[in-house]
CSV table of N, CA and C in Angstrom, one decimal:
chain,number,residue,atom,x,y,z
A,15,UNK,N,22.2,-2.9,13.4
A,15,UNK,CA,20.8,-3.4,13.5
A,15,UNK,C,19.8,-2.2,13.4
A,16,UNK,N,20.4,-1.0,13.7
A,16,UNK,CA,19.0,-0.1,13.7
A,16,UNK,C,18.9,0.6,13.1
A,17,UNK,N,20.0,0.7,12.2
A,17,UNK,CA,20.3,1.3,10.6
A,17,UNK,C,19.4,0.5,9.6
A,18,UNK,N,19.1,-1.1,9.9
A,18,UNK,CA,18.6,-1.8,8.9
A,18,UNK,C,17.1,-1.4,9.4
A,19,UNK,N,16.8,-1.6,10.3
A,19,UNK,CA,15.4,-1.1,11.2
A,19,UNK,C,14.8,-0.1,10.3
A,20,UNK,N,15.5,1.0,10.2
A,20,UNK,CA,14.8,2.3,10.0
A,20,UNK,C,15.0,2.2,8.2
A,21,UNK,N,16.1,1.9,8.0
A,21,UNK,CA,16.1,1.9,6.2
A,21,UNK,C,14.8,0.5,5.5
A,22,UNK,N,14.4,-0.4,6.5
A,22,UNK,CA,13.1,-1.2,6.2
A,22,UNK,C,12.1,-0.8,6.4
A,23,UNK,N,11.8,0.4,7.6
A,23,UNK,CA,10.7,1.0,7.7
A,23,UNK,C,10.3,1.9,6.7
A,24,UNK,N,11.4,2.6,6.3
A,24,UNK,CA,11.1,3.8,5.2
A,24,UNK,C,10.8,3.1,4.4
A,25,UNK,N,11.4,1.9,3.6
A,25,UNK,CA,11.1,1.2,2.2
A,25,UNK,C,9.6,0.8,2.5
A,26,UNK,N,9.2,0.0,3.7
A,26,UNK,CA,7.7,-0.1,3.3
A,26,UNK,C,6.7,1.3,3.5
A,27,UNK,N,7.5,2.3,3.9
A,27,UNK,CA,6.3,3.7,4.3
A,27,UNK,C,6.6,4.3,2.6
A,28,UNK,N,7.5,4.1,2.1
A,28,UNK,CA,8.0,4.4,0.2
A,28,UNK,C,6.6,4.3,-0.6
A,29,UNK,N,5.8,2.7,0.1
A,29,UNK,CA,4.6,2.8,-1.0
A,29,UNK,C,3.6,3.1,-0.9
A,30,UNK,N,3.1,4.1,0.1
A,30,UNK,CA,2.6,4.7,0.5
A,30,UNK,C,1.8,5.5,-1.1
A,31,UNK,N,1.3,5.7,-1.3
A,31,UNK,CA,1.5,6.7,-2.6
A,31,UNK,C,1.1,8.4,-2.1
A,32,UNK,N,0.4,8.7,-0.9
A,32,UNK,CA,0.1,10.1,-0.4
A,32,UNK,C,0.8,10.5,0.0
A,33,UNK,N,2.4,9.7,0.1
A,33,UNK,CA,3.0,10.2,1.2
A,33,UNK,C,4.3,11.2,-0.1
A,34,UNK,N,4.8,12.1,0.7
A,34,UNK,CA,5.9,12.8,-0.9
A,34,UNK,C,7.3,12.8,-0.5
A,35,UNK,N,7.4,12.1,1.0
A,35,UNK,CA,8.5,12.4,1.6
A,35,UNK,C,8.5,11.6,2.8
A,36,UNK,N,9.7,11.0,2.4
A,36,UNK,CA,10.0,9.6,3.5
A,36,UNK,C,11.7,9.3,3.8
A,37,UNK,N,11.4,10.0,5.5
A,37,UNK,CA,13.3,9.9,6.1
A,37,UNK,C,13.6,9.7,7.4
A,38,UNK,N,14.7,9.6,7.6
A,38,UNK,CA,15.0,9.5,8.8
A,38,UNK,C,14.6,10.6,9.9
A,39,UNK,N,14.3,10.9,10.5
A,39,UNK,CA,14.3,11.8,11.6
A,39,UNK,C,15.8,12.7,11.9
A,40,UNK,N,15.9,13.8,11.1
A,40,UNK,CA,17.2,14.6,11.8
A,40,UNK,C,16.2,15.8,12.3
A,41,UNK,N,15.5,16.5,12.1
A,41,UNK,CA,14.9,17.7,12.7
A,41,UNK,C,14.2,18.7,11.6
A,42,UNK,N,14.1,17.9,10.6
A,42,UNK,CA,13.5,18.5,9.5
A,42,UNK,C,12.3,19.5,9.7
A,43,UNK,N,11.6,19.1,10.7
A,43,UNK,CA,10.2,20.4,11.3
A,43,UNK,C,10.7,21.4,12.1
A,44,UNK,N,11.8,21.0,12.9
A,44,UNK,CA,12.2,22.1,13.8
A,44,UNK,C,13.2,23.1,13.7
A,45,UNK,N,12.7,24.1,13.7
A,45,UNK,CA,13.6,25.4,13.5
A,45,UNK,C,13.7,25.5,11.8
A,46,UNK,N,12.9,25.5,11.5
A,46,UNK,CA,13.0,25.8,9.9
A,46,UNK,C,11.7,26.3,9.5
A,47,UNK,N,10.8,26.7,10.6
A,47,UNK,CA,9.5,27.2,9.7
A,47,UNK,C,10.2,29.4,9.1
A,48,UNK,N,9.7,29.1,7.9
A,48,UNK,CA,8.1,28.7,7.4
A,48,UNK,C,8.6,27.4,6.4
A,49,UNK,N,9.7,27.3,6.0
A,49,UNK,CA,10.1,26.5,5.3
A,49,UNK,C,11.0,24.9,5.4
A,50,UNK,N,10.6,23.8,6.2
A,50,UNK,CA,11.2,23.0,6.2
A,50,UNK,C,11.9,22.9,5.1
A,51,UNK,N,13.1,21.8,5.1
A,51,UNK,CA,13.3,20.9,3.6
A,51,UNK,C,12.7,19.7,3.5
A,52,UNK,N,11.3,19.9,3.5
A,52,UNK,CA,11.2,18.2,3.0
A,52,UNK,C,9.8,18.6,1.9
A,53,UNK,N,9.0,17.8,1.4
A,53,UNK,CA,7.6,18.2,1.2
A,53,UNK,C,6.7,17.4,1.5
A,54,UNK,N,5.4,17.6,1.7
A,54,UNK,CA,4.1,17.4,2.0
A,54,UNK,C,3.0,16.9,1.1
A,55,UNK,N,2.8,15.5,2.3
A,55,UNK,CA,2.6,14.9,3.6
A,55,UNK,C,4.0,14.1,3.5
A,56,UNK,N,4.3,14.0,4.8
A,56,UNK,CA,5.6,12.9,4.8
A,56,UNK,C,5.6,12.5,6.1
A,57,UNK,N,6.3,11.7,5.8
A,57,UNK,CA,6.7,10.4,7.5
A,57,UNK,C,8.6,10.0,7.6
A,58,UNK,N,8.4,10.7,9.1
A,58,UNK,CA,10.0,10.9,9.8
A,58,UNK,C,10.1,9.8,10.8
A,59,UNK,N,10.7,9.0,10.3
A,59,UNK,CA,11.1,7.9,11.1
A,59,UNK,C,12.5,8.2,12.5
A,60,UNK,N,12.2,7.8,13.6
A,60,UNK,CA,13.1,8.1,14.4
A,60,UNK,C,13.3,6.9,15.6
A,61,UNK,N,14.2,7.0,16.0
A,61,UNK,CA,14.3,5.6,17.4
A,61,UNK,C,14.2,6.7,18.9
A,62,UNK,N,12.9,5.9,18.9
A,62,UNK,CA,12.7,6.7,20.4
A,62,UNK,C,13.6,6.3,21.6
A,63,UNK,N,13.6,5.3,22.1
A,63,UNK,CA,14.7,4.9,22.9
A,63,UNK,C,15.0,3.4,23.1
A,64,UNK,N,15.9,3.0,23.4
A,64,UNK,CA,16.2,1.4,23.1
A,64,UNK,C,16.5,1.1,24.6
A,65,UNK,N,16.0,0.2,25.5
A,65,UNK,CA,16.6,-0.5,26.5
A,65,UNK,C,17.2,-1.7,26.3
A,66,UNK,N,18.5,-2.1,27.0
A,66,UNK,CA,18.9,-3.4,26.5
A,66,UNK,C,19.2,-3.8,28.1
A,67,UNK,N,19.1,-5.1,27.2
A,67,UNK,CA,19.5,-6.5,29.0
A,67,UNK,C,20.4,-7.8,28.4
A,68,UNK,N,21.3,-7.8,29.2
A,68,UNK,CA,22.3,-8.9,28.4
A,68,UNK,C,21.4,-9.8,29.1
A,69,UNK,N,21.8,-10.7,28.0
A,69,UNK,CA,21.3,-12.6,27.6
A,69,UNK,C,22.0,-13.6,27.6
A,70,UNK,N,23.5,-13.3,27.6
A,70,UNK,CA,24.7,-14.4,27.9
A,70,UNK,C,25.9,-14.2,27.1
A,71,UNK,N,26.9,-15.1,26.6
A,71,UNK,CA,27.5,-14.7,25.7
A,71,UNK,C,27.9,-15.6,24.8
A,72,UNK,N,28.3,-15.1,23.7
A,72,UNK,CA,28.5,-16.0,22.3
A,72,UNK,C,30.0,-15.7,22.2
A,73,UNK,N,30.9,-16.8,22.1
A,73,UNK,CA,32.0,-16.7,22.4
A,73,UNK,C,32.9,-16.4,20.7
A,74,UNK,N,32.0,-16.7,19.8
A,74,UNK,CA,32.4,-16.7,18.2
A,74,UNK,C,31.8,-15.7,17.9
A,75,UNK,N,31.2,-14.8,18.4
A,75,UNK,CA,30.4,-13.6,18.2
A,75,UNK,C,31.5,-12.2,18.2
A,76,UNK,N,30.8,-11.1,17.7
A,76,UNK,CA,31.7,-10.2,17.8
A,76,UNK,C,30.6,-9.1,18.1
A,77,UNK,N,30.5,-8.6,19.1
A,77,UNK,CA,31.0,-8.6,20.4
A,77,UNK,C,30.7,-10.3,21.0
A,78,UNK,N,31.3,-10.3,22.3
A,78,UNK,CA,31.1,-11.9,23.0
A,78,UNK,C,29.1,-11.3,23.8
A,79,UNK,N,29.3,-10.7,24.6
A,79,UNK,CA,28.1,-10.7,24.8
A,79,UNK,C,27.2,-10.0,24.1
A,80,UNK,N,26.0,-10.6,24.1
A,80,UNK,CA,24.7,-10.5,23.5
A,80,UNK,C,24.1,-10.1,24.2
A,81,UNK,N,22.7,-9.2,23.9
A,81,UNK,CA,21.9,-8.4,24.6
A,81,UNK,C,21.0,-8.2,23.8
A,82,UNK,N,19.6,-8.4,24.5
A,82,UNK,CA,18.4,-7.7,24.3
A,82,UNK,C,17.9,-6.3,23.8
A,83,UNK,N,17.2,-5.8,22.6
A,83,UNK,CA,16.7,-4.8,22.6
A,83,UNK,C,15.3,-4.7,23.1
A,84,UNK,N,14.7,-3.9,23.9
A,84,UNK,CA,13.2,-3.1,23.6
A,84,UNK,C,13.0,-2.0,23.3
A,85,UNK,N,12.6,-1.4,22.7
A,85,UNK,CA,12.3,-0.1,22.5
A,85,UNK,C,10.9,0.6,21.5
A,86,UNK,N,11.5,1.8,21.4
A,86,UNK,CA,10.3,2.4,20.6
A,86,UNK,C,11.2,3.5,19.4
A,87,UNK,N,9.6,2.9,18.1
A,87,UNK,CA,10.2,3.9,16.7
A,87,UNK,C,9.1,5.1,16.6
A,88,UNK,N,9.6,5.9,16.5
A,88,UNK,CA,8.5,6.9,16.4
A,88,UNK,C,8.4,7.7,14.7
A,89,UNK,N,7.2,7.6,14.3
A,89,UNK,CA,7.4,8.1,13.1
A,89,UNK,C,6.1,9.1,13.4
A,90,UNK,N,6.5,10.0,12.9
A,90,UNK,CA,6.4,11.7,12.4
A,90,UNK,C,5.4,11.7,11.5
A,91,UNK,N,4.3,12.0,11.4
A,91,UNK,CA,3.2,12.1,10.3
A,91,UNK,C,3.0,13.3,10.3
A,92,UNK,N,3.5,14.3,9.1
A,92,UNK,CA,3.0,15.8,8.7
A,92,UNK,C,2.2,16.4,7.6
A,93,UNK,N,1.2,17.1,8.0
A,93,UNK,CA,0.9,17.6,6.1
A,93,UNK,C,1.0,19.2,6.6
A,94,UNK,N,1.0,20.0,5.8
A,94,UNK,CA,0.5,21.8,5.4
A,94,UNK,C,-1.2,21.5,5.6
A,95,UNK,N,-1.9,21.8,6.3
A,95,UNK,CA,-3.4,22.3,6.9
A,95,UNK,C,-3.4,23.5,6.3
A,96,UNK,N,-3.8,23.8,5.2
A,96,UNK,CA,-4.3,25.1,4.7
A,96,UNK,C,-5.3,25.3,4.1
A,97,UNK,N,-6.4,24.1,4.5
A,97,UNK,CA,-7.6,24.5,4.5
A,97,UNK,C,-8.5,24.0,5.9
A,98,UNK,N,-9.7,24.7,6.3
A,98,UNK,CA,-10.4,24.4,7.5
A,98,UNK,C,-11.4,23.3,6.6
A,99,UNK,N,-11.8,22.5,7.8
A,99,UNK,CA,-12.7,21.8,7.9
A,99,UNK,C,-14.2,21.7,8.5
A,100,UNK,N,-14.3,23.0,8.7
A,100,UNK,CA,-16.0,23.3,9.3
A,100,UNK,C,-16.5,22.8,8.5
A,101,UNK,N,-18.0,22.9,9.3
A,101,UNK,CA,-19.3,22.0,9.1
A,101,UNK,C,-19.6,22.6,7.6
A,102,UNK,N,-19.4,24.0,7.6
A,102,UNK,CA,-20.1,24.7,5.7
A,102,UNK,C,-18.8,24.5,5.1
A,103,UNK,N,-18.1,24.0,5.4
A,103,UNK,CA,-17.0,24.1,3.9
A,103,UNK,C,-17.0,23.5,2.8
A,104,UNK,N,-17.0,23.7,1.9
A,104,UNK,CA,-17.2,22.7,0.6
A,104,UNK,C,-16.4,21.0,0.6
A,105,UNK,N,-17.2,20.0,0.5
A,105,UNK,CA,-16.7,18.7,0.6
A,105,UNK,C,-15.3,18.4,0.0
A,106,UNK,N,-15.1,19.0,-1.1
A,106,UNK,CA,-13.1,18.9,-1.8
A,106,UNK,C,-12.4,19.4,-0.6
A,107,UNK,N,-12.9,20.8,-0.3
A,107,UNK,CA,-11.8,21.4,1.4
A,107,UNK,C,-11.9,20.7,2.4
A,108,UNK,N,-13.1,19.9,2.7
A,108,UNK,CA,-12.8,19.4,3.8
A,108,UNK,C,-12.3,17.8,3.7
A,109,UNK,N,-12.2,17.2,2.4
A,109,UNK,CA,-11.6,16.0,2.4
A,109,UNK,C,-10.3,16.0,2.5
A,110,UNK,N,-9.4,17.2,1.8
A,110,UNK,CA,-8.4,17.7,1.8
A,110,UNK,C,-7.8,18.1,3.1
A,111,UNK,N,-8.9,19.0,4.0
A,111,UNK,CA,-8.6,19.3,5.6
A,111,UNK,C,-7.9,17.8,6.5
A,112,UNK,N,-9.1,17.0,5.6
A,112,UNK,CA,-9.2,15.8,6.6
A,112,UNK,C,-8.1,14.4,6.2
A,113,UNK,N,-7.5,14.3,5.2
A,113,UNK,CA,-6.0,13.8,4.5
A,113,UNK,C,-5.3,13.4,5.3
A,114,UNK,N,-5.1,14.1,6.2
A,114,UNK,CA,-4.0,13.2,7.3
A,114,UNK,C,-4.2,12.0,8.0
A,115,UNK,N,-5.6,11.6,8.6
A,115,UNK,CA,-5.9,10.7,9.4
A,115,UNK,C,-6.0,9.5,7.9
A,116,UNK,N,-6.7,9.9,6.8
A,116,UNK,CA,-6.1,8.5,5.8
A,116,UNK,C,-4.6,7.9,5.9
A,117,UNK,N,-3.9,9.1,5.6
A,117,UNK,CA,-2.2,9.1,5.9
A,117,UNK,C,-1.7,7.6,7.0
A,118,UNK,N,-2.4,8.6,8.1
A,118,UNK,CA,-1.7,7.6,9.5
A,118,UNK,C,-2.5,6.4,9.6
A,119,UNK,N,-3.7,6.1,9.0
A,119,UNK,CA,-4.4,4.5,8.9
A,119,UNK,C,-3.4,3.7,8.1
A,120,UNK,N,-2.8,4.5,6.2
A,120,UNK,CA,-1.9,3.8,5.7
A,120,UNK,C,-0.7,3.4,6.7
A,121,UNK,N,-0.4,4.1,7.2
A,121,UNK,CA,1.1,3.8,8.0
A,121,UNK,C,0.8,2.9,8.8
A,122,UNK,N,0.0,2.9,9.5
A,122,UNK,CA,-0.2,1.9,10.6
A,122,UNK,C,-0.8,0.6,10.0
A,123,UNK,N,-1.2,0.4,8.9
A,123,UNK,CA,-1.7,-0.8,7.7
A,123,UNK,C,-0.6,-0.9,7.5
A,124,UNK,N,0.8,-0.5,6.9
A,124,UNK,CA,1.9,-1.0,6.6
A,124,UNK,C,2.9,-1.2,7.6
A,125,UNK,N,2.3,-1.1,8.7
A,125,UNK,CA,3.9,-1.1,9.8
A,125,UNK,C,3.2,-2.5,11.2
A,126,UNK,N,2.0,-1.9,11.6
A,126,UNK,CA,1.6,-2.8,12.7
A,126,UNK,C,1.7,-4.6,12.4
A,127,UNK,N,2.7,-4.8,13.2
A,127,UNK,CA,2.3,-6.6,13.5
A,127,UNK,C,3.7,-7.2,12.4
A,128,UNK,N,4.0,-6.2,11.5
A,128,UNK,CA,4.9,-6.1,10.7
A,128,UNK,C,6.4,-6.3,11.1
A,129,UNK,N,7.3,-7.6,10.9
A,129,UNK,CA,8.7,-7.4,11.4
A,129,UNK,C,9.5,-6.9,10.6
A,130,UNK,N,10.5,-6.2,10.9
A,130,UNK,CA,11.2,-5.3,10.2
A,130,UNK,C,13.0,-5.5,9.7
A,131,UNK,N,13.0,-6.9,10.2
A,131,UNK,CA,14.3,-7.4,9.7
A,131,UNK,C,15.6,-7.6,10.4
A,132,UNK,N,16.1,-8.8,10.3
A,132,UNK,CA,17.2,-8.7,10.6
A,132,UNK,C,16.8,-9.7,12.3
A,133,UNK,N,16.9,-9.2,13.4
A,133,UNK,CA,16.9,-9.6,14.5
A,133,UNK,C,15.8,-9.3,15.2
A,134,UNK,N,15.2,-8.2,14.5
A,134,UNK,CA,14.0,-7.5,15.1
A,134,UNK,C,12.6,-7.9,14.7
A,135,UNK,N,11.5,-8.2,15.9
A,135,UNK,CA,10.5,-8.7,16.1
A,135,UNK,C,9.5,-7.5,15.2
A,136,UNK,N,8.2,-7.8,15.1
A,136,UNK,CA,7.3,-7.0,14.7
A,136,UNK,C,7.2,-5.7,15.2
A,137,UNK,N,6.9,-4.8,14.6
A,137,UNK,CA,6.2,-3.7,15.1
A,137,UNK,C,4.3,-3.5,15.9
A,138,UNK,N,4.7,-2.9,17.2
A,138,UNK,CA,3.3,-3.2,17.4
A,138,UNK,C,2.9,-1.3,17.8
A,139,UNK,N,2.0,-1.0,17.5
A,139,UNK,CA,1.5,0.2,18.2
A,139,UNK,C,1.2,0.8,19.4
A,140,UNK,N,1.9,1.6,19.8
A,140,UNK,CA,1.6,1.9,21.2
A,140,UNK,C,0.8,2.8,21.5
A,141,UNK,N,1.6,4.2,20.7
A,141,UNK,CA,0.6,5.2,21.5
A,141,UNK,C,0.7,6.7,20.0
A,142,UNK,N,-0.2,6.9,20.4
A,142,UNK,CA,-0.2,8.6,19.3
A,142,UNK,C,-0.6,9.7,19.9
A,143,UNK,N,0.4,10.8,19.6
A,143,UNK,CA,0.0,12.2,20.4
A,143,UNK,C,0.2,13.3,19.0
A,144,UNK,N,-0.8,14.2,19.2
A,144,UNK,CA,-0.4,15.5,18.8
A,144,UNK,C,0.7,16.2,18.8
A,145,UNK,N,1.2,16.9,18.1
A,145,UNK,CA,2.4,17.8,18.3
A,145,UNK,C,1.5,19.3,18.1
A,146,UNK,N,1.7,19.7,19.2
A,146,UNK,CA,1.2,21.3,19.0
A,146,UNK,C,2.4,22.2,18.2
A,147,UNK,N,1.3,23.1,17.0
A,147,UNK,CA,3.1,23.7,16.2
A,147,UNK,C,1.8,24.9,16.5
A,148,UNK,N,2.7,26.2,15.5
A,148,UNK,CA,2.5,27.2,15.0
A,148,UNK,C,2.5,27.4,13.8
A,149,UNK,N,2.6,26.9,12.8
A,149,UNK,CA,3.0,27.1,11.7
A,149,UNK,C,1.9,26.6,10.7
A,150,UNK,N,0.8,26.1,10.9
A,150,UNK,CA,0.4,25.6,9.9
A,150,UNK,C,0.4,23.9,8.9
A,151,UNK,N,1.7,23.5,10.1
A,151,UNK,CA,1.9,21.9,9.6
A,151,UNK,C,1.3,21.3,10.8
A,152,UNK,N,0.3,20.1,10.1
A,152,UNK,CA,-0.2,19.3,11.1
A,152,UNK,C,0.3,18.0,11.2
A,153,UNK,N,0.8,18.0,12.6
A,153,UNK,CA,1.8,16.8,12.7
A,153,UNK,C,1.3,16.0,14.3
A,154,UNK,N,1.7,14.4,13.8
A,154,UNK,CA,0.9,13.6,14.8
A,154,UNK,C,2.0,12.5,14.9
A,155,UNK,N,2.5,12.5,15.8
A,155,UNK,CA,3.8,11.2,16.6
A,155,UNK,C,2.9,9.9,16.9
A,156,UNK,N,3.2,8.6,16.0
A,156,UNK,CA,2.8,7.6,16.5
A,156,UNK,C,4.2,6.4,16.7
A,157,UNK,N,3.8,6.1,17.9
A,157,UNK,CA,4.8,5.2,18.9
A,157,UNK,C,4.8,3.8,18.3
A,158,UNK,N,5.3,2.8,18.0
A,158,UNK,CA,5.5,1.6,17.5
A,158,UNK,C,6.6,1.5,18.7
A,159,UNK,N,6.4,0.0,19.4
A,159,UNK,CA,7.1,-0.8,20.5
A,159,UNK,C,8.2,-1.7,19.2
A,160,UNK,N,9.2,-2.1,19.5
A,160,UNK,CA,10.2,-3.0,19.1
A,160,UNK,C,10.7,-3.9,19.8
A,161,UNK,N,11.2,-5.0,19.8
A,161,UNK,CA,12.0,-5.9,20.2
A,161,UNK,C,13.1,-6.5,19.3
A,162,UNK,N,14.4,-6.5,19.7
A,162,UNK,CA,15.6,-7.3,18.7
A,162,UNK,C,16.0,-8.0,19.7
A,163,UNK,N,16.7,-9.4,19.0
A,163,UNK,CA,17.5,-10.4,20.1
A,163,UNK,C,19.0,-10.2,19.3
A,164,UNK,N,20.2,-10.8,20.0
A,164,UNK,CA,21.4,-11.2,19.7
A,164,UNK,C,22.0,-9.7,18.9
A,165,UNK,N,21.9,-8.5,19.7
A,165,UNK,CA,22.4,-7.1,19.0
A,165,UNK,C,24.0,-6.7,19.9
């Protein structure tokens, strides 16, 4: 179930067209500066944590009991920030500076409210934080809630 989850979320973050790079979450940002392997802007799909509560059992099923998922997907929004955005900067650099938040409106246009297959209920938005780096890549974690039945 959460294999299909994440391989449906990439496919709809795929048509993204600003985006250059679209995966699963193995650790692509960390511990690899200056050079990740991926390129830029891209979105790292990852399962934040899954609670389950069994529901009963299905005696023709495999497993017999059934259980509830809730949980959260967290996808990764990064670009290279290599130019500033002050108030004098010429309008190309700073629409370029400012790229990312288009980025994460697309993602959240293609993902919010959106069900993602299989057993699993829509995606809804929860929360978005900053990631403080050093490096020069600006990256921003937005939380999507989940629910699946019969996993």
């Amino acid at each position: 179930m959460s294999k299909e989850v994440l391989q449906n979320i990439q496919n709809k973050l795929e048509t993204i067209p600003a985006l250059r790079y679209v995966d699963e979450d193995w650790g692509q940002l960390d511990d690899y500066s200056p050079h990740p392997p991926t390129q830029f802007p891209l979105a790292l799909i990852d399962i934040g944590a899954l609670q389950y509560s069994d529901i009963g059992t299905h005696r023709t099923s495999i497993p017999q009991n059934r259980q509830m998922a809730t949980g959260t997907i967290v996808i990764s929004i990064a670009n290279l920030k290599l130019t500033n955005s002050s108030a004098r900067a010429p309008q190309p650099q700073k629409d370029k500076a400012w790229a990312i938040w288009d980025i994460v409106e697309s993602v959240h246009a293609k993902l919010h409210g959106i069900p993602v297959g299989g057993a699993a209920g829509a995606l809804m938005r929860t929360a978005m934080r900053k990631v403080k780096r050093d490096d020069g890549i600006q990256e921003y974690e937005v939380t999507y809630t989940i629910g699946m039945t019969n996993v």
